[in-house]
Coordinates of C-alpha atoms in Angstrom, one line a residue:
X265 CA 1.4 9.6 -6.0
X266 CA -1.1 7.1 -4.4
X267 CA 1.7 4.6 -3.8
X268 CA 3.9 7.2 -2.2
X269 CA 1.2 8.4 0.1
X270 CA 0.4 4.8 1.0
X271 CA 4.0 4.0 1.8
X272 CA 4.2 7.1 4.0
X273 CA 1.2 5.8 6.0
X274 CA 2.7 2.4 6.1
X275 CA 5.9 3.8 7.7
X276 CA 3.8 5.6 10.3
X277 CA 1.9 2.4 11.2
X278 CA -1.4 3.4 9.7
X279 CA -2.2 0.1 7.9
X280 CA -5.8 0.9 7.1
X281 CA -4.9 4.1 5.2
X282 CA -1.9 2.5 3.5
X283 CA -4.0 -0.4 2.3
X284 CA -6.7 1.9 0.9
X285 CA -4.2 3.9 -1.0
X286 CA -2.3 0.9 -2.3
X287 CA -5.6 -0.7 -3.5
X288 CA -6.5 2.6 -5.3
X289 CA -3.0 2.6 -6.9
X290 CA -3.3 -1.0 -8.0
X291 CA -6.7 -0.3 -9.6
X292 CA -5.0 2.2 -11.9
X293 CA -1.7 0.3 -12.4
X294 CA -2.2 -3.4 -11.5
X295 CA 1.2 -4.5 -13.0
X296 CA 3.3 -1.9 -11.3
X297 CA 6.0 -3.8 -9.4
X298 CA 6.6 -1.1 -6.8
X299 CA 2.9 -0.9 -5.8
X300 CA 2.7 -4.7 -5.7
X301 CA 5.8 -4.9 -3.6
X302 CA 4.6 -2.3 -1.1
X303 CA 1.2 -4.1 -0.9
X304 CA 3.1 -7.4 -0.1
X305 CA 5.1 -5.7 2.6
X306 CA 2.0 -4.4 4.2
X307 CA 0.3 -7.8 4.1
X308 CA 3.4 -9.5 5.6
X309 CA 4.0 -7.0 8.4
X310 CA 0.6 -5.6 9.4
X311 CA -2.8 -6.8 10.5
X312 CA -5.1 -5.1 8.0
X313 CA -8.4 -4.0 9.7

């Protein structure tokens, strides 16, 4: 759920909220490939505040 919400914010261009949600999701499931992939996409495409 956190990952999905984060991805939704990423698509809307809200990098700060997306980053916060991805980090929360990673704290619960650090080996999840989807969360790690979305975090990498965010880091490559956005300037994180």
